[in-house]
Coordinates of N, CA and C in Angstrom, one line a residue:
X15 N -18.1 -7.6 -28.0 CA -18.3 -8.7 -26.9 C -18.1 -10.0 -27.6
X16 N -17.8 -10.6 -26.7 CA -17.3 -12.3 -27.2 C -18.5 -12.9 -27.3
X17 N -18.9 -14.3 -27.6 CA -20.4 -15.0 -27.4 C -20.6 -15.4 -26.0
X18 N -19.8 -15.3 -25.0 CA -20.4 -15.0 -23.7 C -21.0 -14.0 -23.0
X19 N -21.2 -12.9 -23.8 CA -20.8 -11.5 -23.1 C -20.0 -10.7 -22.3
X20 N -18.7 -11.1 -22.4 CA -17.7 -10.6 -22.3 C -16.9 -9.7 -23.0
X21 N -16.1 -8.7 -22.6 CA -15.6 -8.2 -23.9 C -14.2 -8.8 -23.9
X22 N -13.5 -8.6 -25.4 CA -12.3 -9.5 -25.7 C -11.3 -9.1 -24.7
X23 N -10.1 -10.0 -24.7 CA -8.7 -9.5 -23.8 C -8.7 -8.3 -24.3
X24 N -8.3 -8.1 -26.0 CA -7.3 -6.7 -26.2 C -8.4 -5.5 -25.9
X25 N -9.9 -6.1 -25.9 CA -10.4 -4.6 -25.8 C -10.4 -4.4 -24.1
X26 N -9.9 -4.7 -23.0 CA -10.3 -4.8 -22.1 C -8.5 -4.4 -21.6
X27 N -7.4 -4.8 -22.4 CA -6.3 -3.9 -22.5 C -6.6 -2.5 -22.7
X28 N -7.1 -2.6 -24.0 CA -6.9 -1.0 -24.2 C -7.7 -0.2 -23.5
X29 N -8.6 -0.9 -22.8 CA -9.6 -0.1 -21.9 C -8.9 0.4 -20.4
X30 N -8.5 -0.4 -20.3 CA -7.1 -0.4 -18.9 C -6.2 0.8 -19.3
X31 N -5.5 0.6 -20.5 CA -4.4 1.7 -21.0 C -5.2 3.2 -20.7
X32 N -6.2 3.1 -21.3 CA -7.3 4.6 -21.7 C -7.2 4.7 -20.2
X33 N -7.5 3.9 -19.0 CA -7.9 4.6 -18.1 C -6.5 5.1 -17.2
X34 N -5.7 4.2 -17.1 CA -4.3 5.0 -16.8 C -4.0 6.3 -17.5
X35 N -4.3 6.8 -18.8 CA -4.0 7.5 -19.1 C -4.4 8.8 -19.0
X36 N -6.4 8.5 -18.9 CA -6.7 9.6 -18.5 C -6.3 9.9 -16.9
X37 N -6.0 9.0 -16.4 CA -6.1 9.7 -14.7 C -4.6 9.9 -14.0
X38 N -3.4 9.6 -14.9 CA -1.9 10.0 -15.1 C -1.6 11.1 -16.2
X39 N -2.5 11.9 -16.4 CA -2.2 12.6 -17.2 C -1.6 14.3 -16.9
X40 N -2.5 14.4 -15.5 CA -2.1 15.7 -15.1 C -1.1 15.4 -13.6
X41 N -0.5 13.9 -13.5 CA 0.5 14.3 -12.5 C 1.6 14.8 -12.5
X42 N 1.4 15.3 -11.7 CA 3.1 16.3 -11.3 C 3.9 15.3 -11.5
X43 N 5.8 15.9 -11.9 CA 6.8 15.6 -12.2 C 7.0 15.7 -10.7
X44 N 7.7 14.3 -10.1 CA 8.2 14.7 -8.8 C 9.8 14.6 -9.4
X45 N 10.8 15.1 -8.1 CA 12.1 15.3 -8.3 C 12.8 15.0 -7.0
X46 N 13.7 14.0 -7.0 CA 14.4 13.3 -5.9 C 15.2 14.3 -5.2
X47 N 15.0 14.4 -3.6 CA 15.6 15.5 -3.1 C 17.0 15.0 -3.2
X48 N 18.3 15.6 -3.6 CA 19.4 15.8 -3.3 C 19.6 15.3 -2.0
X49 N 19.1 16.2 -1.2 CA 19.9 16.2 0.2 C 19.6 14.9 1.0
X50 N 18.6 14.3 0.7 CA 17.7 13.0 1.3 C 18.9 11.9 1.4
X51 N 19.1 11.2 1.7 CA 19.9 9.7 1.9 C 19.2 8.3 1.5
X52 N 19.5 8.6 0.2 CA 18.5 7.3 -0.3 C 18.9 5.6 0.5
X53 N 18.0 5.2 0.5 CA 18.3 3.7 1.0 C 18.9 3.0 0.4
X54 N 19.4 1.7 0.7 CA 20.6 0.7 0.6 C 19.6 -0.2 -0.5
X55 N 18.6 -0.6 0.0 CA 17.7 -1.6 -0.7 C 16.4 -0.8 -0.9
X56 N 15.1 -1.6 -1.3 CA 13.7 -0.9 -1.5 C 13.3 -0.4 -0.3
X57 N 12.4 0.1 -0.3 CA 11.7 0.6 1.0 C 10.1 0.7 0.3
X58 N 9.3 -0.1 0.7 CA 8.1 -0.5 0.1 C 6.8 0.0 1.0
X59 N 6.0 0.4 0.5 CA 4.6 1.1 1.5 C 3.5 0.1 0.6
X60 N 3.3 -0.5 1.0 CA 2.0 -1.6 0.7 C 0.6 -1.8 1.6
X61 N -0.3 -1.4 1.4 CA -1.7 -0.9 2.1 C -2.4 -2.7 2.0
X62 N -3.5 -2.5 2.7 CA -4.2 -3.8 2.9 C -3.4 -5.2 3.5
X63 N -2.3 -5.1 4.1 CA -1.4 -6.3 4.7 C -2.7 -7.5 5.4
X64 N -3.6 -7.0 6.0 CA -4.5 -7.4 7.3 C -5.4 -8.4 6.2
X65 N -5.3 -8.1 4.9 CA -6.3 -9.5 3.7 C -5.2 -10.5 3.7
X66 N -6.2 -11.3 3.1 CA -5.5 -12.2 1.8 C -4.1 -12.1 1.0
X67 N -4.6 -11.6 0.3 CA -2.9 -11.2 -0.6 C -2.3 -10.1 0.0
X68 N -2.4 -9.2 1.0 CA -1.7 -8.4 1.5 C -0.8 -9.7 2.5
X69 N -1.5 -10.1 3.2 CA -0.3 -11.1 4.2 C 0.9 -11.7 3.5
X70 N 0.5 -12.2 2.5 CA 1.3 -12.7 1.3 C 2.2 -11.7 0.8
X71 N 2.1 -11.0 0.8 CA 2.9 -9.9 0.1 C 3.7 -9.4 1.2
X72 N 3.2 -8.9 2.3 CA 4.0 -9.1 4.0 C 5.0 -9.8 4.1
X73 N 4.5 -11.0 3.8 CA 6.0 -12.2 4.2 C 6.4 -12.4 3.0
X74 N 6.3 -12.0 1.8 CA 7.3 -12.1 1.0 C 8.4 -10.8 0.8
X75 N 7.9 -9.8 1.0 CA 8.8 -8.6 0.7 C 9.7 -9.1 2.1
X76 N 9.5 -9.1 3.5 CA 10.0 -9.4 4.4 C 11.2 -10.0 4.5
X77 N 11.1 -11.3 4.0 CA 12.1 -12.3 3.2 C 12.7 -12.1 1.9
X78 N 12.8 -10.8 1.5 CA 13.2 -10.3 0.3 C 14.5 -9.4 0.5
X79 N 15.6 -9.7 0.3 CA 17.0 -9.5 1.0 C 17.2 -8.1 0.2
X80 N 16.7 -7.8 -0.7 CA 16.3 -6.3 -1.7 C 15.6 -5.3 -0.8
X81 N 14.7 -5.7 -0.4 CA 13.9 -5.2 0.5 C 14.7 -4.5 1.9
X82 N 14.5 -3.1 2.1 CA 14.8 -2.6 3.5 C 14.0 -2.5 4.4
X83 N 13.2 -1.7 4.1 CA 12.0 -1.5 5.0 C 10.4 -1.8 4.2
X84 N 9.7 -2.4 5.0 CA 8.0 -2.1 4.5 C 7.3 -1.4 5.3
X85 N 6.4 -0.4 4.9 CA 6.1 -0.1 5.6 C 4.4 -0.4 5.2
X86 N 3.6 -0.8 6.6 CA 2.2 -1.7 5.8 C 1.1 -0.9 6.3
X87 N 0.6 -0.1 5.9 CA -0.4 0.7 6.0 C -2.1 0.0 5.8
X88 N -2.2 0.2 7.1 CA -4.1 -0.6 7.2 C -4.8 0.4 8.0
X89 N -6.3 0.2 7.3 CA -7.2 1.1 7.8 C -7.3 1.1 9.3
X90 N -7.8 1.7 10.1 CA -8.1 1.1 11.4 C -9.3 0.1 11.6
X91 N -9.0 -0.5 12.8 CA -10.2 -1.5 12.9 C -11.2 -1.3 13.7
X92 N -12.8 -1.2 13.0 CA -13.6 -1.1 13.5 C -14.2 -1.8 14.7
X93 N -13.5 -2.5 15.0 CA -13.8 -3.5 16.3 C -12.4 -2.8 17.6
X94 N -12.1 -1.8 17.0 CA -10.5 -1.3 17.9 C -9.5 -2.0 18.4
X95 N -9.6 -2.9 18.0 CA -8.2 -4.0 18.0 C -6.7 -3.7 17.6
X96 N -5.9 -4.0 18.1 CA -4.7 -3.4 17.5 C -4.2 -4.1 16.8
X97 N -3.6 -2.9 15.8 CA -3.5 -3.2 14.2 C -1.8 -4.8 14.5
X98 N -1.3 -4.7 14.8 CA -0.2 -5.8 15.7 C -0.9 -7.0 15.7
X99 N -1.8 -6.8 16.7 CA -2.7 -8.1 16.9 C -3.6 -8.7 15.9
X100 N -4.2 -7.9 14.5 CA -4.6 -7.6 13.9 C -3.9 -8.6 12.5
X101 N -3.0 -8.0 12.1 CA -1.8 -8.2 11.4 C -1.3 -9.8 11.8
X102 N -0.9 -10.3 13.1 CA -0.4 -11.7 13.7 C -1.6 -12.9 13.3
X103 N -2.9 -12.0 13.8 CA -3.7 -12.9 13.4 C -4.1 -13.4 12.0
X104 N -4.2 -12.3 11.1 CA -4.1 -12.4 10.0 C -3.3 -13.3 9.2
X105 N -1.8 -13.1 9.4 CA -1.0 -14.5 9.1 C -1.0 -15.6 9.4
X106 N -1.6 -15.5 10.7 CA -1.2 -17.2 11.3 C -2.6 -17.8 10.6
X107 N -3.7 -17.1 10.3 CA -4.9 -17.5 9.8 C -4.5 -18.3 8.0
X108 N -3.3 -17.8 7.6 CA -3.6 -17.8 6.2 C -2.4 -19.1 6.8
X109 N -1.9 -19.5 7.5 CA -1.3 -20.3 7.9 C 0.7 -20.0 7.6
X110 N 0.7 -18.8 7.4 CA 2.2 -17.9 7.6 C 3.0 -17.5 8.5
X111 N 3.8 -17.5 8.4 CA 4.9 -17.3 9.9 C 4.6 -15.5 10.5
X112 N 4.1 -15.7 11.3 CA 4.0 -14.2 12.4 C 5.5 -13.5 12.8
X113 N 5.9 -14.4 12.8 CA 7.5 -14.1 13.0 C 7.4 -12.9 12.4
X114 N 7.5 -12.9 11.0 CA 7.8 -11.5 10.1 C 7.7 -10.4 11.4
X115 N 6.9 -10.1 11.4 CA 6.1 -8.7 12.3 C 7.6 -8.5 13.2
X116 N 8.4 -9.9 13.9 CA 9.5 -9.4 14.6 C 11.1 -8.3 13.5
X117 N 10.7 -8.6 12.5 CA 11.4 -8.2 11.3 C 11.6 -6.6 12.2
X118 N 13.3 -5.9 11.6 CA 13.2 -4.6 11.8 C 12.9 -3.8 10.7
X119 N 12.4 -4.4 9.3 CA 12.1 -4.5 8.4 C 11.0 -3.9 8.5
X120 N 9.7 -4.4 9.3 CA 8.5 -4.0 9.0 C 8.1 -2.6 10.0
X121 N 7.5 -1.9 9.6 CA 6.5 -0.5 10.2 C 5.0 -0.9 10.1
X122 N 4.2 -1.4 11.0 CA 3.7 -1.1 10.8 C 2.2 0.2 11.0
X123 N 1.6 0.5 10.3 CA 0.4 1.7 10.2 C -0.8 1.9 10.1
X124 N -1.3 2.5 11.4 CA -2.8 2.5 10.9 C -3.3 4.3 10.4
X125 N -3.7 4.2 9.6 CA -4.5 5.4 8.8 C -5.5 5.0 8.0
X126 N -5.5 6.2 6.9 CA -6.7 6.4 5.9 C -5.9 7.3 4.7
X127 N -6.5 6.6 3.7 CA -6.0 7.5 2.8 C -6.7 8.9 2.5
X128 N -7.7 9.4 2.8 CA -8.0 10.2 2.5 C -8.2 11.1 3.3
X129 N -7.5 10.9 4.6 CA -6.9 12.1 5.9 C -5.8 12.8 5.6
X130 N -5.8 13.9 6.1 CA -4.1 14.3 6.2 C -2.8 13.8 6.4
X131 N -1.9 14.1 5.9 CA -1.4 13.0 5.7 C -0.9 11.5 6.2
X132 N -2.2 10.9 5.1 CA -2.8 9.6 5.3 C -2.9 9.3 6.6
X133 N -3.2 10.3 7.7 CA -3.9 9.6 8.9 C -2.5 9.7 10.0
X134 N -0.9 9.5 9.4 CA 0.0 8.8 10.3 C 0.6 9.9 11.1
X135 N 0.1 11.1 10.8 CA 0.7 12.4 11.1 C 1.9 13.3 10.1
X136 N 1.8 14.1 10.3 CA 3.4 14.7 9.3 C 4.8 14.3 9.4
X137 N 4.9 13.8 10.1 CA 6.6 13.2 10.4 C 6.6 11.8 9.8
X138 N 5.7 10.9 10.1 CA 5.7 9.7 9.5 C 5.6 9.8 8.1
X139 N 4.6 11.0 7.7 CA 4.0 10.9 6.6 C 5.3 11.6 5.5
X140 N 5.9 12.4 6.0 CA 7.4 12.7 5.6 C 8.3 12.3 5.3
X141 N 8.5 10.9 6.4 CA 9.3 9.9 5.8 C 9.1 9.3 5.2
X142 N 7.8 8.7 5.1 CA 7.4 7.9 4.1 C 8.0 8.5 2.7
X143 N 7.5 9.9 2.2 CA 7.5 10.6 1.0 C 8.9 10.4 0.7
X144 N 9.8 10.7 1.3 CA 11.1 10.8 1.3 C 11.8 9.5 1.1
X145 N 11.3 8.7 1.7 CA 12.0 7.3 1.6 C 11.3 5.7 0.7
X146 N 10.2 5.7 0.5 CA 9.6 5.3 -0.1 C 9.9 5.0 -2.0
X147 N 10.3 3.8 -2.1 CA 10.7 3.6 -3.5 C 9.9 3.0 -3.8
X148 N 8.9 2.1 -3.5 CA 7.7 1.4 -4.6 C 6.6 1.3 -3.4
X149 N 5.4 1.7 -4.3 CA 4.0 1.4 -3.6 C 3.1 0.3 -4.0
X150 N 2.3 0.1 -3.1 CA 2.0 -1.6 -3.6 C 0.5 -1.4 -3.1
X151 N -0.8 -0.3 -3.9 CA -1.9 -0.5 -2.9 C -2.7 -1.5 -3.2
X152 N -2.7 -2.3 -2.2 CA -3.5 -3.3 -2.3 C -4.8 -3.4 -1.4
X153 N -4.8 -1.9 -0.7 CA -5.7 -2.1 0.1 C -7.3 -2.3 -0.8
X154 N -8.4 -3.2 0.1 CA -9.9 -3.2 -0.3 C -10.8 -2.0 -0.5
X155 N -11.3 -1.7 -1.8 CA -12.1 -1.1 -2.3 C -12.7 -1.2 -0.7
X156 N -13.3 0.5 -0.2 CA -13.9 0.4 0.6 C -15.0 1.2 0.3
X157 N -16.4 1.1 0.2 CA -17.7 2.2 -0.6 C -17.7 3.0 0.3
X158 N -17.0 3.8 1.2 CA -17.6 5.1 2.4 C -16.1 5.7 2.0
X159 N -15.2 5.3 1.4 CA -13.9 6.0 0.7 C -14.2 6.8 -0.7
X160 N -14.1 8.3 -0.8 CA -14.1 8.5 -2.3 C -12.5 8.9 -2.4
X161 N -12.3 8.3 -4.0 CA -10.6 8.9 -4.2 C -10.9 10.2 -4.5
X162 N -11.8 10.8 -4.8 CA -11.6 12.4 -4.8 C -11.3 13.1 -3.3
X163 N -11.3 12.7 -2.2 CA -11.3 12.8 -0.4 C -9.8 12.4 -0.8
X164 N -8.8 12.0 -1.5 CA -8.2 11.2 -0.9 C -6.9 12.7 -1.0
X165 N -6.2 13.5 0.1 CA -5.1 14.3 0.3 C -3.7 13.9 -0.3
X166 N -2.9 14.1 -1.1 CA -1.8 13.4 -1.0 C -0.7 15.0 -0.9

C-alpha cells in the first residue's frame, strides 16, 4: 500500500490481470458459423444505454459510420415505463440529440441478464449471437443480480 492506503497502480494491474484470468480460463472456444452472413460494419450489443455513460456511448456508436447496428439492452423499468420513452428521456437529460433512437441503426431491448435468453426471447436472442461483433456491458452493478444466475 502507498502512504495513503491505497495500493500501487502496478499492483492493482496485476490484480485486474489475475482476475480476468481466473474467470476467462474455462471459456469455451466459440467458432464463426460459416453459413451466417456476417455484417458490412460492427454490430454492437451495449447494456446500460438508460445511465450516464451508456447514453454517451448510444450517440456515439450511432454516429459511428463503422457501426451497423447497436443493439442497447436495458433492464426493465421498475416504474413500467417504456424503455423508448425511457431511453429519449435519458438523452435529452444528458442534454444529447434523441434523434439517434430515429437511427435504423439502433434496437432497442428490454431484458435481464440472467433470464433465458437474456429475457428477449430465442429469436432475438439468436440474432444477437449470430450477429453481434463487440459487446460493451456497461450495464449498473445491480445487488438482486447474481452472475452465477446469469444463462448464456
Amino acid at each position: 500500500r502507498e502512504e495513503n492506503g491505497s495500493h500501487s497502480i502496478p499492483s492493482r494491474i496485476e490484480a485486474m490481470r489475475a482476475m480476468v484470468s481466473k474467470y476467462t480460463a474455462d471459456f469455451p472456444v466459440h467458432r464463426a458459423d460459416a453459413s451466417v452472413k456476417r455484417p458490412k460494419g460492427d454490430v454492437v450489443l451495449v447494456t446500460g444505454t438508460t445511465g450516464s455513460l451508456g447514453c454517451h456511448l448510444l450517440s456515439q456508436l450511432v454516429n459511428n459510420v463503422e457501426v451497423e447496428r447497436v443493439y442497447a439492452l436495458n433492464r426493465p423499468s421498475r416504474d413500467q415505463l417504456p424503455l423508448r420513452e425511457r431511453q429519449r428521456s435519458a438523452l435529452l437529460d444528458r442534454g444529447l440529440d434523441a434523434g439517434v433512437l430515429e437511427s435504423d441503426k439502433v434496437v432497442l431491448l428490454e431484458g435481464e441478464l440472467p433470464k433465458p435468453y437474456f429475457g428477449v426471447g430465442e429469436k432475438m436472442y439468436e440474432d444477437l449471437r449470430r450477429s453481434v461483433t463487440h459487446i460493451i456491458h456497461n450495464g449498473m452493478s445491480a445487488p438482486w443480480y447474481s452472475m452465477d444466475q446469469v444463462s448464456c
